[in-house]
PDB file of C-alpha atoms in Angstrom:
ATOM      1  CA  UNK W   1       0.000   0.000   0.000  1.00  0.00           C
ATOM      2  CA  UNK W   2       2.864   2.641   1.109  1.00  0.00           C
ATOM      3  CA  UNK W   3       4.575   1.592  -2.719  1.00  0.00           C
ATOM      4  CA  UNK W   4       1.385   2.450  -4.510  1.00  0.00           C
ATOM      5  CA  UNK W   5       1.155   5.720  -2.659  1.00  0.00           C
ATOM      6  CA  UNK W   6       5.190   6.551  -3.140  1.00  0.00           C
ATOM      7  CA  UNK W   7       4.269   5.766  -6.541  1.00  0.00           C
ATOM      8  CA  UNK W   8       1.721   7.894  -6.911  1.00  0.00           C
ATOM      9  CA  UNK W   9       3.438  10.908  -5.446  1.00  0.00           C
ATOM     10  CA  UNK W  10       6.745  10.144  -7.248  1.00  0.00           C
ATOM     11  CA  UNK W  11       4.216  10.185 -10.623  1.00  0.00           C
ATOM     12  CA  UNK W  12       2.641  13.428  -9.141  1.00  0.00           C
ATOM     13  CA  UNK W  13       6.359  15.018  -8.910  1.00  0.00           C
ATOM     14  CA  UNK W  14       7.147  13.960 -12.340  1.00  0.00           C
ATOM     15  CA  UNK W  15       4.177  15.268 -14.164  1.00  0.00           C
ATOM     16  CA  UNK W  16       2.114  17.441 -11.600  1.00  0.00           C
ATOM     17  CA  UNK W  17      -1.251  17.305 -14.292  1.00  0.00           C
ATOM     18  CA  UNK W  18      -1.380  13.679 -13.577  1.00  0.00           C
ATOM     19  CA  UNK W  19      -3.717  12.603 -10.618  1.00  0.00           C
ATOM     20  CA  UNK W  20      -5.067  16.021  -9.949  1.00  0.00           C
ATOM     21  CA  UNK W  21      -8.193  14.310  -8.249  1.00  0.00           C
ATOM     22  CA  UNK W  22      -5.869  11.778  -6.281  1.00  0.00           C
ATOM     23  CA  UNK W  23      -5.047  13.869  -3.086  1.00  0.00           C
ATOM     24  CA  UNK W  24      -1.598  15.093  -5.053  1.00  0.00           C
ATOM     25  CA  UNK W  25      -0.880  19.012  -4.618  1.00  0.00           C
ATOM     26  CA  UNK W  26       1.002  20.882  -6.907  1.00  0.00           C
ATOM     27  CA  UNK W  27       4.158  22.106  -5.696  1.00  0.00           C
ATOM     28  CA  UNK W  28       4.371  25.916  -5.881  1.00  0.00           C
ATOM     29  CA  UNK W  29       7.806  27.906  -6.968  1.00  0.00           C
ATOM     30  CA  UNK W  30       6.752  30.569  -5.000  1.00  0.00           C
ATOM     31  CA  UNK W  31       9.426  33.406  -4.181  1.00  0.00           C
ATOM     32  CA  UNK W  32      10.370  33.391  -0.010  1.00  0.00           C
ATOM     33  CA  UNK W  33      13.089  35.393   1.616  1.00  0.00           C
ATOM     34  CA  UNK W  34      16.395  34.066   2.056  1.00  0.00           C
ATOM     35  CA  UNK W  35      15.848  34.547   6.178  1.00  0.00           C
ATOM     36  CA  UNK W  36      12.812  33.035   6.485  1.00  0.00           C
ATOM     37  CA  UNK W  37      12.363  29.078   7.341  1.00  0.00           C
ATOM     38  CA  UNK W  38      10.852  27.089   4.350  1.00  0.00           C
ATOM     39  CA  UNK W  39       8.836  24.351   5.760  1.00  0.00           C
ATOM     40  CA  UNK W  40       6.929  21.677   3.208  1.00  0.00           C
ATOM     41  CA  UNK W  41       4.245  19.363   4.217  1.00  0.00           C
ATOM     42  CA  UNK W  42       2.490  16.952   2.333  1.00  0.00           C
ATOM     43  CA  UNK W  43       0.238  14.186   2.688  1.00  0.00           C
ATOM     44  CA  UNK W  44      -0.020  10.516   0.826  1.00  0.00           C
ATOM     45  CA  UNK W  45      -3.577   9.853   1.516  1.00  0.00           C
ATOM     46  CA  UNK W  46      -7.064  11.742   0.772  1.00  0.00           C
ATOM     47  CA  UNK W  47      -7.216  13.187   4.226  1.00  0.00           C
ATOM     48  CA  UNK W  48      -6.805  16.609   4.930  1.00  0.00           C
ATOM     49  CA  UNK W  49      -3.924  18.266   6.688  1.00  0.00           C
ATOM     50  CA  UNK W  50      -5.226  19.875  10.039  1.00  0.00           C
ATOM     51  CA  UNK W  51      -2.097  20.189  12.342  1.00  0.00           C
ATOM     52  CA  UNK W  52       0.150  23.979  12.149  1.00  0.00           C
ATOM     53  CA  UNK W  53       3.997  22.874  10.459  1.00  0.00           C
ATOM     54  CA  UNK W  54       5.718  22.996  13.904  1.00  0.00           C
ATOM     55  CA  UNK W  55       3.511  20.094  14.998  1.00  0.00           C
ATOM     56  CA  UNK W  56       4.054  17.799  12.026  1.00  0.00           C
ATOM     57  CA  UNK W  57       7.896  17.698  12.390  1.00  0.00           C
ATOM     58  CA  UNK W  58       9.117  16.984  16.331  1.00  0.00           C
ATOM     59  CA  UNK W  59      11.963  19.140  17.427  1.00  0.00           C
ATOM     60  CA  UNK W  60      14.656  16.828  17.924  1.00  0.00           C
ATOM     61  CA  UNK W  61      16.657  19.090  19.480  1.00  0.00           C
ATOM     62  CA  UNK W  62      14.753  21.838  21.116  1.00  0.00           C
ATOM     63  CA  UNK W  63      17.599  24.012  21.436  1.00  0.00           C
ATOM     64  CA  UNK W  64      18.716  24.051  17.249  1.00  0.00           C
ATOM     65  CA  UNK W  65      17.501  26.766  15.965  1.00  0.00           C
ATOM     66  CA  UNK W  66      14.404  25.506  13.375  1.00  0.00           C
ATOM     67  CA  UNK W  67      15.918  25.479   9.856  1.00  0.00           C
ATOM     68  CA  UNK W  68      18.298  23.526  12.157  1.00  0.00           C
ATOM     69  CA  UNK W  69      16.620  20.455  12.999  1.00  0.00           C
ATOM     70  CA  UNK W  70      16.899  17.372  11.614  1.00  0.00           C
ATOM     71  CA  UNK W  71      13.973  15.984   9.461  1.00  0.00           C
ATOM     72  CA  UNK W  72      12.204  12.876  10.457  1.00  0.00           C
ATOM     73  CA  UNK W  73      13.629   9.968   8.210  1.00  0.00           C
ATOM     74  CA  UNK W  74      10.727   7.598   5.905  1.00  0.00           C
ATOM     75  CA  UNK W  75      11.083   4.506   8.347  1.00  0.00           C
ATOM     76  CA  UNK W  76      10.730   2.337   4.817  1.00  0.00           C
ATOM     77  CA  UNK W  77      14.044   4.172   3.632  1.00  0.00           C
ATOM     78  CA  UNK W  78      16.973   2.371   5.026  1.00  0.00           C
ATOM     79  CA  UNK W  79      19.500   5.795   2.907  1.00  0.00           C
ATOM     80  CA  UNK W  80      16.404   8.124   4.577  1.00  0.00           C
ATOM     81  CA  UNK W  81      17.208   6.314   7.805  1.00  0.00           C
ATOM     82  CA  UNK W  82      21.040   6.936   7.359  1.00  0.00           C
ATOM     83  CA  UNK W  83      20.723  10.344   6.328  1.00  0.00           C
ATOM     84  CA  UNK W  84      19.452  11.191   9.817  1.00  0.00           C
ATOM     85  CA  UNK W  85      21.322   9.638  11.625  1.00  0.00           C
ATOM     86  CA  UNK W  86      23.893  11.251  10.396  1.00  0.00           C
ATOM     87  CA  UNK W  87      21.570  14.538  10.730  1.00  0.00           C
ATOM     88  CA  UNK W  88      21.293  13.916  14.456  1.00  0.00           C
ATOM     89  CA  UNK W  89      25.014  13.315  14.933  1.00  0.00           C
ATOM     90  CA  UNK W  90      25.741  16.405  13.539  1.00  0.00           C
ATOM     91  CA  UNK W  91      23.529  17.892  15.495  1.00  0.00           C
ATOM     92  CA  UNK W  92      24.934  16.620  18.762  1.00  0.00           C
ATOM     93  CA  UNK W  93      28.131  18.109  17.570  1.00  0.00           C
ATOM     94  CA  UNK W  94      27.076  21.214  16.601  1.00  0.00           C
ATOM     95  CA  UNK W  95      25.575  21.649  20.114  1.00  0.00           C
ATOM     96  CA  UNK W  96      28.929  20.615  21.433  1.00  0.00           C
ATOM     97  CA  UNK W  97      30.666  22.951  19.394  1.00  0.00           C
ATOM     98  CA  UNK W  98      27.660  25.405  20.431  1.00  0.00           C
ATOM     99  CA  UNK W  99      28.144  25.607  24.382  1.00  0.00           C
ATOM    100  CA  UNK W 100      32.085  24.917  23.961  1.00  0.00           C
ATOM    101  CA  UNK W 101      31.781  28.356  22.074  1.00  0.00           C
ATOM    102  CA  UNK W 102      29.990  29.818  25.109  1.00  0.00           C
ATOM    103  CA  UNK W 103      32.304  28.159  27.693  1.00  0.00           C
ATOM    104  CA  UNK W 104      35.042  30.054  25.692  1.00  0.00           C
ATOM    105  CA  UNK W 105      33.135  33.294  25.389  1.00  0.00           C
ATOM    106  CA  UNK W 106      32.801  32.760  29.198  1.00  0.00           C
ATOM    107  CA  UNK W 107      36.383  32.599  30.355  1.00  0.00           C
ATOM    108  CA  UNK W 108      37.271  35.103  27.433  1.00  0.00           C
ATOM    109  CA  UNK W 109      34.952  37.687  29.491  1.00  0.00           C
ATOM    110  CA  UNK W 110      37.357  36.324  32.447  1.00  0.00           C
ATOM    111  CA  UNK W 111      40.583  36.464  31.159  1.00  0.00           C
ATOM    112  CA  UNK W 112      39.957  40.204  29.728  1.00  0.00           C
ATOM    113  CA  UNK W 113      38.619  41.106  32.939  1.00  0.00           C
ATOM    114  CA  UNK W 114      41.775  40.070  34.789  1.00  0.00           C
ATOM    115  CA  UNK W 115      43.896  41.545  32.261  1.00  0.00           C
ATOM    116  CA  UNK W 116      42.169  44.563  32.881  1.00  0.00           C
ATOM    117  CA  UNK W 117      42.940  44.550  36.638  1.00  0.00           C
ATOM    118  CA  UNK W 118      46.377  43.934  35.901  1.00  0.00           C
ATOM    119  CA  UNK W 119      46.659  46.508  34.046  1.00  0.00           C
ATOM    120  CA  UNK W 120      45.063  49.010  36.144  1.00  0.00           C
ATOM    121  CA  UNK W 121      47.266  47.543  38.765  1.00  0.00           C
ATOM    122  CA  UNK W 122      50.295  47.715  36.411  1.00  0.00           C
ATOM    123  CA  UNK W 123      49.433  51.566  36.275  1.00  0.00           C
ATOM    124  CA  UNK W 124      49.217  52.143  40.235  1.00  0.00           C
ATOM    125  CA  UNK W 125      52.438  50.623  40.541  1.00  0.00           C
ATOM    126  CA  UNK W 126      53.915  52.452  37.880  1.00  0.00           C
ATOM    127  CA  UNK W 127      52.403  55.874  39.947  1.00  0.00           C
ATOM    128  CA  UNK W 128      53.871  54.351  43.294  1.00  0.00           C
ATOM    129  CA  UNK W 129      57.143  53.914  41.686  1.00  0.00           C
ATOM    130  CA  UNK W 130      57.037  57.736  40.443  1.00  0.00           C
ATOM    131  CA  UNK W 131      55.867  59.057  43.682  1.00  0.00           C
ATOM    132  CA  UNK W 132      58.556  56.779  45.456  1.00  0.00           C
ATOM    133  CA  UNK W 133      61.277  58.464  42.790  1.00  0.00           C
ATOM    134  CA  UNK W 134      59.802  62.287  44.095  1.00  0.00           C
ATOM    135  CA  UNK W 135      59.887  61.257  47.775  1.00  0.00           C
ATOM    136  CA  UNK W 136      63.283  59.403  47.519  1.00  0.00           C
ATOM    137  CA  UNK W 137      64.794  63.075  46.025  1.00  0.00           C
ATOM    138  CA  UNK W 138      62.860  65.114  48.552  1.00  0.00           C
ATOM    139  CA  UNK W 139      64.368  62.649  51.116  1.00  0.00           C
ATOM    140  CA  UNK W 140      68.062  63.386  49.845  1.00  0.00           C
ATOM    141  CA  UNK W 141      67.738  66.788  49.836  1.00  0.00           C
ATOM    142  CA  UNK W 142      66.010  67.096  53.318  1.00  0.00           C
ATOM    143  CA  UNK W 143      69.125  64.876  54.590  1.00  0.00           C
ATOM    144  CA  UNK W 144      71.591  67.429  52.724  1.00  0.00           C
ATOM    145  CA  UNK W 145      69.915  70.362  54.243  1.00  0.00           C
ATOM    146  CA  UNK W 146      70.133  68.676  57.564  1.00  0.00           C
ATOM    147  CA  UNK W 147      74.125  67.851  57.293  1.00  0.00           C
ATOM    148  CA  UNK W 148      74.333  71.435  56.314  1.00  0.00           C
ATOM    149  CA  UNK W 149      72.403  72.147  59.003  1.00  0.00           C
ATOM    150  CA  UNK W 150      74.478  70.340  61.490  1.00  0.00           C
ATOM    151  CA  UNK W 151      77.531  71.311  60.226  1.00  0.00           C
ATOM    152  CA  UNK W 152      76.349  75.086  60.578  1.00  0.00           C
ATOM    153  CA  UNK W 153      75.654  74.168  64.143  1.00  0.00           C
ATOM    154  CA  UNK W 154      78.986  72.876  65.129  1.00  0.00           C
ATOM    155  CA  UNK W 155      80.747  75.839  63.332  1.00  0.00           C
ATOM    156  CA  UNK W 156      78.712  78.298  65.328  1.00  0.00           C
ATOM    157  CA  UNK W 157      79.582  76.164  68.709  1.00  0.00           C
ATOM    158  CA  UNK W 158      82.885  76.230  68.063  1.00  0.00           C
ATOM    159  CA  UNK W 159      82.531  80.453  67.522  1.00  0.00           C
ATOM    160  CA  UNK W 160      80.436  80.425  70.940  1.00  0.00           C
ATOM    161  CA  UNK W 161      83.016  78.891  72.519  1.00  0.00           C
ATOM    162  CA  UNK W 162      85.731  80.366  71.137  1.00  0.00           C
ATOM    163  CA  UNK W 163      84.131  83.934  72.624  1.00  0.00           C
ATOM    164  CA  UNK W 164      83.116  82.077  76.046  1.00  0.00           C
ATOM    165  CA  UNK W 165      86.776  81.418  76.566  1.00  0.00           C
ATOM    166  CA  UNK W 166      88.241  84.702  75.395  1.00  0.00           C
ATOM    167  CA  UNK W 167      85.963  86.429  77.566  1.00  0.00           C
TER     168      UNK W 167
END
């Protein structure tokens, strides 16, 4: 019964004038955007289609985008079988690939962010190291003007004495 009806629909394909009253639709070459998901139903029997697109192919993978998702094989196709299989393997992988991407995103975000510390602490040690330089000079001078200092003292002891014992 299911080789009659693949008959039939492979006839309908060929020469879409044939059948017309058999339940075959004609296929339409209608123009759609390049971003907008294509889906296409169709039926083998008489009866009519009732059920919205999204219901009549299962989301294999919820989180694959739509255009994404693997179509359900013909279970009488052992190459439509194969085909996706294959489909769902790739699929795995390119959710693999998917949240290794975000992992990496992740501990890119990281990675800059301590980069960014480092260099912010990179620049407060480079100020420290300049306001160390100033306060090391200030320092040497402060100790020059204090041997000076001292050594002014002593002179003017020695004159105070000097006077004490000429007196």
């Amino acid at each position: 019964m299911v080789d009659s009806k693949q008959r039939r629909l492979h006839r309908n394909l060929e020469d879409p004038g044939e059948g017309q009253g058999s339940g075959a639709h004609m296929i339409s070459t209608a123009r759609v955007p390049a971003d907008k998901p294509v889906r296409i139903a169709f039926s083998l029997d008489n009866a009519s289609d009732d059920t919205p697109p999204e219901d009549a192919i299962p989301l294999v993978f919820p989180e694959l985008d739509q255009q994404l998702q693997p179509l359900p094989p013909c279970h009488d196709s052992l190459e439509s079988m194969q085909v996706f299989k294959q489909h769902c393997q790739i699929a795995e992988e390119y959710n693999e690939v998917k949240k290794e991407i975000a992992l990496l995103e992740e501990r890119k975000k990281e990675l800059i962010a301590k980069l960014d510390q480092a260099e912010k602490e990179k620049g407060d040690a480079a100020q420290l190291a300049r306001e160390f330089e100033v306060l090391m000079e200030e320092n040497r001078a402060l100790k020059l003007a204090q041997s000076q200092c001292v050594e002014q003292l002593e002179k003017l002891r020695i004159q105070y004495q000097k006077r004490q014992g000429s007196s």
